[in-house]
Every structure is written in structure tokens, then in C-alpha cells.
PDB file of C-alpha atoms in Angstrom:
ATOM      1  CA  MET A   1      40.609 107.029  81.646  1.00 56.00           C
ATOM      2  CA  SER A   2      39.301 108.311  84.910  1.00 86.00           C
ATOM      3  CA  ILE A   3      39.846 105.072  86.837  1.00 94.00           C
ATOM      4  CA  GLN A   4      43.529 105.309  85.949  1.00 95.00           C
ATOM      5  CA  ARG A   5      43.702 108.774  87.525  1.00 95.00           C
ATOM      6  CA  ALA A   6      42.037 107.488  90.696  1.00 96.00           C
ATOM      7  CA  THR A   7      44.334 104.439  90.741  1.00 96.00           C
ATOM      8  CA  GLU A   8      47.456 106.598  90.379  1.00 97.00           C
ATOM      9  CA  HIS A   9      46.222 108.836  93.168  1.00 97.00           C
ATOM     10  CA  LEU A  10      45.450 105.923  95.494  1.00 97.00           C
ATOM     11  CA  LYS A  11      48.846 104.361  94.689  1.00 97.00           C
ATOM     12  CA  LYS A  12      50.470 107.232  96.630  1.00 96.00           C
ATOM     13  CA  TYR A  13      48.753 105.820  99.726  1.00 96.00           C
ATOM     14  CA  GLY A  14      49.346 102.130  98.951  1.00 96.00           C
ATOM     15  CA  MET A  15      45.631 101.577  98.371  1.00 96.00           C
ATOM     16  CA  GLU A  16      45.492 100.868  94.640  1.00 95.00           C
ATOM     17  CA  GLY A  17      45.222  97.114  95.251  1.00 96.00           C
ATOM     18  CA  ARG A  18      42.017  97.630  97.216  1.00 97.00           C
ATOM     19  CA  ILE A  19      40.040  99.029  94.273  1.00 97.00           C
ATOM     20  CA  LEU A  20      37.040  96.875  93.410  1.00 97.00           C
ATOM     21  CA  GLU A  21      35.919  96.637  89.782  1.00 96.00           C
ATOM     22  CA  PHE A  22      32.540  95.165  88.901  1.00 96.00           C
ATOM     23  CA  SER A  23      31.133  93.600  85.762  1.00 95.00           C
ATOM     24  CA  GLU A  24      27.915  95.525  86.404  1.00 94.00           C
ATOM     25  CA  SER A  25      27.436  99.271  86.734  1.00 94.00           C
ATOM     26  CA  SER A  26      27.846 100.955  90.097  1.00 94.00           C
ATOM     27  CA  ALA A  27      26.954 104.412  88.755  1.00 93.00           C
ATOM     28  CA  THR A  28      24.085 105.067  91.187  1.00 94.00           C
ATOM     29  CA  VAL A  29      23.916 104.625  94.946  1.00 96.00           C
ATOM     30  CA  GLU A  30      21.518 101.701  94.568  1.00 95.00           C
ATOM     31  CA  MET A  31      23.631  99.991  91.897  1.00 95.00           C
ATOM     32  CA  ALA A  32      26.808 100.498  93.930  1.00 96.00           C
ATOM     33  CA  ALA A  33      25.193  99.072  97.071  1.00 97.00           C
ATOM     34  CA  GLU A  34      24.088  96.018  95.091  1.00 96.00           C
ATOM     35  CA  ALA A  35      27.545  95.556  93.540  1.00 96.00           C
ATOM     36  CA  VAL A  36      29.368  95.993  96.849  1.00 95.00           C
ATOM     37  CA  GLY A  37      26.828  94.107  98.951  1.00 96.00           C
ATOM     38  CA  CYS A  38      26.127  96.778 101.567  1.00 96.00           C
ATOM     39  CA  GLU A  39      23.317  99.124 102.538  1.00 96.00           C
ATOM     40  CA  ALA A  40      22.926 102.169 100.294  1.00 96.00           C
ATOM     41  CA  ALA A  41      23.765 104.568 103.138  1.00 97.00           C
ATOM     42  CA  ARG A  42      27.386 103.310 103.194  1.00 98.00           C
ATOM     43  CA  ILE A  43      27.961 104.309  99.576  1.00 98.00           C
ATOM     44  CA  ALA A  44      29.989 107.531  99.717  1.00 98.00           C
ATOM     45  CA  LYS A  45      28.505 109.472  96.832  1.00 97.00           C
ATOM     46  CA  THR A  46      30.445 112.430  95.518  1.00 97.00           C
ATOM     47  CA  VAL A  47      28.344 115.354  94.340  1.00 96.00           C
ATOM     48  CA  SER A  48      29.835 118.156  92.229  1.00 97.00           C
ATOM     49  CA  PHE A  49      28.919 121.816  92.592  1.00 96.00           C
ATOM     50  CA  VAL A  50      29.940 125.180  91.251  1.00 93.00           C
ATOM     51  CA  ALA A  51      30.224 128.048  93.740  1.00 88.00           C
ATOM     52  CA  GLY A  52      31.091 131.199  91.835  1.00 84.00           C
ATOM     53  CA  GLU A  53      34.220 130.240  89.926  1.00 86.00           C
ATOM     54  CA  ASP A  54      35.054 127.390  92.299  1.00 91.00           C
ATOM     55  CA  THR A  55      34.397 123.711  91.670  1.00 96.00           C
ATOM     56  CA  ILE A  56      33.666 121.760  94.822  1.00 97.00           C
ATOM     57  CA  LEU A  57      32.961 118.140  95.615  1.00 98.00           C
ATOM     58  CA  ILE A  58      30.953 117.063  98.619  1.00 98.00           C
ATOM     59  CA  VAL A  59      31.246 113.408  99.617  1.00 98.00           C
ATOM     60  CA  THR A  60      28.070 112.346 101.435  1.00 98.00           C
ATOM     61  CA  ALA A  61      26.446 109.184 102.697  1.00 98.00           C
ATOM     62  CA  GLY A  62      24.279 107.419 100.151  1.00 97.00           C
ATOM     63  CA  ASP A  63      21.072 108.170 102.045  1.00 96.00           C
ATOM     64  CA  ALA A  64      21.805 111.895 102.492  1.00 97.00           C
ATOM     65  CA  LYS A  65      20.448 114.716 100.374  1.00 96.00           C
ATOM     66  CA  VAL A  66      22.040 118.149 100.127  1.00 95.00           C
ATOM     67  CA  ASP A  67      20.043 120.665 102.155  1.00 95.00           C
ATOM     68  CA  ASN A  68      19.898 123.963 100.270  1.00 94.00           C
ATOM     69  CA  ALA A  69      19.686 126.061 103.451  1.00 94.00           C
ATOM     70  CA  GLY A  70      22.627 124.234 105.041  1.00 95.00           C
ATOM     71  CA  TYR A  71      24.659 124.548 101.847  1.00 96.00           C
ATOM     72  CA  LYS A  72      23.976 128.290 101.636  1.00 95.00           C
ATOM     73  CA  ARG A  73      24.928 128.774 105.307  1.00 95.00           C
ATOM     74  CA  ARG A  74      28.241 126.976 104.732  1.00 95.00           C
ATOM     75  CA  PHE A  75      29.213 128.251 101.288  1.00 94.00           C
ATOM     76  CA  GLY A  76      27.392 131.591 101.117  1.00 93.00           C
ATOM     77  CA  THR A  77      25.624 130.768  97.869  1.00 93.00           C
ATOM     78  CA  LYS A  78      22.792 128.658  96.539  1.00 93.00           C
ATOM     79  CA  ALA A  79      23.635 125.010  95.820  1.00 93.00           C
ATOM     80  CA  LYS A  80      24.191 124.690  92.079  1.00 95.00           C
ATOM     81  CA  MET A  81      25.201 121.294  90.735  1.00 95.00           C
ATOM     82  CA  LEU A  82      27.603 121.218  87.837  1.00 95.00           C
ATOM     83  CA  PRO A  83      25.830 120.646  84.526  1.00 94.00           C
ATOM     84  CA  ARG A  84      26.425 117.087  83.298  1.00 93.00           C
ATOM     85  CA  GLU A  85      28.544 118.236  80.337  1.00 95.00           C
ATOM     86  CA  GLU A  86      30.887 120.181  82.642  1.00 94.00           C
ATOM     87  CA  VAL A  87      31.542 117.386  85.155  1.00 95.00           C
ATOM     88  CA  ALA A  88      34.345 115.537  83.342  1.00 94.00           C
ATOM     89  CA  PRO A  89      36.208 118.650  82.132  1.00 95.00           C
ATOM     90  CA  ARG A  90      36.048 120.393  85.524  1.00 95.00           C
ATOM     91  CA  ILE A  91      36.454 117.396  87.847  1.00 96.00           C
ATOM     92  CA  GLY A  92      38.456 114.903  85.798  1.00 95.00           C
ATOM     93  CA  HIS A  93      35.940 112.068  86.208  1.00 95.00           C
ATOM     94  CA  ASP A  94      32.763 111.263  84.308  1.00 92.00           C
ATOM     95  CA  VAL A  95      29.294 111.226  85.854  1.00 91.00           C
ATOM     96  CA  GLY A  96      28.831 107.853  87.560  1.00 90.00           C
ATOM     97  CA  GLY A  97      32.474 107.665  88.584  1.00 93.00           C
ATOM     98  CA  VAL A  98      33.014 111.016  90.278  1.00 96.00           C
ATOM     99  CA  CYS A  99      35.177 110.562  93.361  1.00 97.00           C
ATOM    100  CA  PRO A 100      37.611 112.595  95.441  1.00 97.00           C
ATOM    101  CA  PHE A 101      40.680 110.757  94.091  1.00 97.00           C
ATOM    102  CA  GLY A 102      42.789 112.135  91.241  1.00 96.00           C
ATOM    103  CA  VAL A 103      40.656 115.200  90.620  1.00 97.00           C
ATOM    104  CA  ASN A 104      41.728 118.221  88.611  1.00 96.00           C
ATOM    105  CA  SER A 105      43.832 120.891  90.253  1.00 95.00           C
ATOM    106  CA  GLY A 106      41.741 123.508  92.022  1.00 95.00           C
ATOM    107  CA  VAL A 107      38.816 121.205  92.842  1.00 97.00           C
ATOM    108  CA  VAL A 108      38.076 121.441  96.574  1.00 97.00           C
ATOM    109  CA  VAL A 109      36.828 118.330  98.382  1.00 98.00           C
ATOM    110  CA  TYR A 110      34.563 118.413 101.449  1.00 98.00           C
ATOM    111  CA  LEU A 111      33.324 115.479 103.511  1.00 98.00           C
ATOM    112  CA  ASP A 112      29.812 115.642 104.927  1.00 98.00           C
ATOM    113  CA  ARG A 113      29.247 114.564 108.521  1.00 97.00           C
ATOM    114  CA  SER A 114      26.605 112.071 107.346  1.00 97.00           C
ATOM    115  CA  LEU A 115      29.577 109.741 106.703  1.00 98.00           C
ATOM    116  CA  GLN A 116      30.846 109.850 110.280  1.00 97.00           C
ATOM    117  CA  ARG A 117      28.360 107.277 111.575  1.00 96.00           C
ATOM    118  CA  PHE A 118      30.067 104.477 109.632  1.00 97.00           C
ATOM    119  CA  GLU A 119      33.280 102.586 110.271  1.00 97.00           C
ATOM    120  CA  THR A 120      33.825 102.115 106.524  1.00 98.00           C
ATOM    121  CA  VAL A 121      32.290 103.589 103.366  1.00 98.00           C
ATOM    122  CA  PHE A 122      32.539 102.878  99.637  1.00 98.00           C
ATOM    123  CA  PRO A 123      33.370 105.798  97.329  1.00 98.00           C
ATOM    124  CA  ALA A 124      33.699 105.298  93.573  1.00 96.00           C
ATOM    125  CA  CYS A 125      37.143 105.172  91.972  1.00 96.00           C
ATOM    126  CA  GLY A 126      36.711 107.164  88.796  1.00 94.00           C
ATOM    127  CA  SER A 127      34.550 104.814  86.733  1.00 95.00           C
ATOM    128  CA  SER A 128      30.935 103.711  86.686  1.00 94.00           C
ATOM    129  CA  ASN A 129      31.891 100.204  87.826  1.00 96.00           C
ATOM    130  CA  SER A 130      34.378 100.699  90.643  1.00 96.00           C
ATOM    131  CA  ALA A 131      34.602 101.381  94.375  1.00 97.00           C
ATOM    132  CA  ILE A 132      36.968 101.105  97.313  1.00 98.00           C
ATOM    133  CA  GLU A 133      36.190 100.355 100.942  1.00 98.00           C
ATOM    134  CA  LEU A 134      37.823 102.905 103.233  1.00 98.00           C
ATOM    135  CA  THR A 135      37.659 103.743 106.904  1.00 98.00           C
ATOM    136  CA  ILE A 136      36.755 107.344 107.647  1.00 98.00           C
ATOM    137  CA  PRO A 137      40.367 108.179 108.632  1.00 98.00           C
ATOM    138  CA  GLU A 138      41.568 106.600 105.364  1.00 98.00           C
ATOM    139  CA  LEU A 139      39.023 108.640 103.396  1.00 98.00           C
ATOM    140  CA  GLU A 140      40.216 111.792 105.166  1.00 97.00           C
ATOM    141  CA  HIS A 141      43.829 110.931 104.428  1.00 96.00           C
ATOM    142  CA  CYS A 142      43.593 110.076 100.743  1.00 96.00           C
ATOM    143  CA  SER A 143      40.822 112.483  99.664  1.00 96.00           C
ATOM    144  CA  GLY A 144      42.812 115.612 100.438  1.00 93.00           C
ATOM    145  CA  PHE A 145      39.624 117.067 101.918  1.00 97.00           C
ATOM    146  CA  ALA A 146      39.495 120.722 102.960  1.00 97.00           C
ATOM    147  CA  ASP A 147      36.994 120.368 105.807  1.00 97.00           C
ATOM    148  CA  TRP A 148      34.081 118.476 107.291  1.00 98.00           C
ATOM    149  CA  VAL A 149      30.739 120.106 106.489  1.00 97.00           C
ATOM    150  CA  ASP A 150      27.160 119.644 107.680  1.00 96.00           C
ATOM    151  CA  VAL A 151      25.118 120.344 104.551  1.00 96.00           C
ATOM    152  CA  CYS A 152      22.900 117.280 104.210  1.00 96.00           C
ATOM    153  CA  LYS A 153      19.512 116.185 105.459  1.00 94.00           C
ATOM    154  CA  GLY A 154      17.408 113.044 105.421  1.00 88.00           C
ATOM    155  CA  TRP A 155      19.946 110.743 107.012  1.00 90.00           C
ATOM    156  CA  GLN A 156      19.498 111.651 110.673  1.00 80.00           C
ATOM    157  CA  ASP A 157      16.200 109.818 110.974  1.00 68.00           C
ATOM    158  CA  THR A 158      17.446 106.516 109.606  1.00 58.00           C
ATOM    159  CA  ASP A 159      18.159 103.459 111.694  1.00 57.00           C
ATOM    160  CA  VAL A 160      21.494 102.747 109.999  1.00 54.00           C
TER     161      VAL A 160
END
């Protein structure tokens, strides 16, 4: 199971005991915000893309949307989300539980600057009913991220 992979990964950082599991689904930003009890913007959604042969994950704030022009400037190609049926085999987590923890070898993780306005955020933990609250430095540390990117829009005008 995907949550087990995320748990094993987070165990390396002593954070496995902080994983929250819910009786209800947290598969969407809105559902996760309801389950956690925070504003949707603080949900750290992980979006999966294919760039040539590469599989990349971009962790963004819940109120951010990937900007195609910004993505192309950063990655040199049009933003192309992974097809649903390829997510689990390429990432190691199913849709609804995709996170930057315990991903398949070769998957590159990026963090979007839309997250930097928060003290803590809530990424999923490999299942459609889990999350963990992390500070931004903790997210940097345990996500194994390659770089901060600025590829999202729609969040700058919010009052969060």
C-alpha cells in the first residue's frame, strides 16, 4: 500500500507518528481541508507531470493552479499531467494520495513558492485519507526536493 511507503519514508525523519488518518476521504483539496480543519490553501497538493521521459511532482498550495507559461519557462516544455492510469506505476502512489514521500526512483520533486507564505502545510501521505502537518523546512527536508519553482498562478491575489 502507498501509505506504507510514505510511512517508511517519513520514519527516516522520525515523523511517522505525525501522520493523520481520517475516516473520511481527503482525496481533494476541499476534502482534505475539511478533514484537517484548515483553509484549502494550506493543503499541499502534489501534481504529477511528464516532461519528456521524466516524471516530476510539483507540490503547490491548495489554492494555486499551474500556469502553463510559467511551467514552460521553467521546464522547457508544455505542462502535461500524467494520465490517471500512469500515476501509480510511475509515482508509486494512487491518485488522491500522491505525495512527495516514498516515491519511485527517478521521480523528481519540486516545491512551488506558493507554499512559502505558510508556516505549516498539509501534504497527503500516500492514501486518499491521510495527511501530515509539516513546517516548510520540514517539507524541504523530508521531500527530497530538487528545487523551488515559481510555476503557479491564482494564489497571489488571495488574502490568506
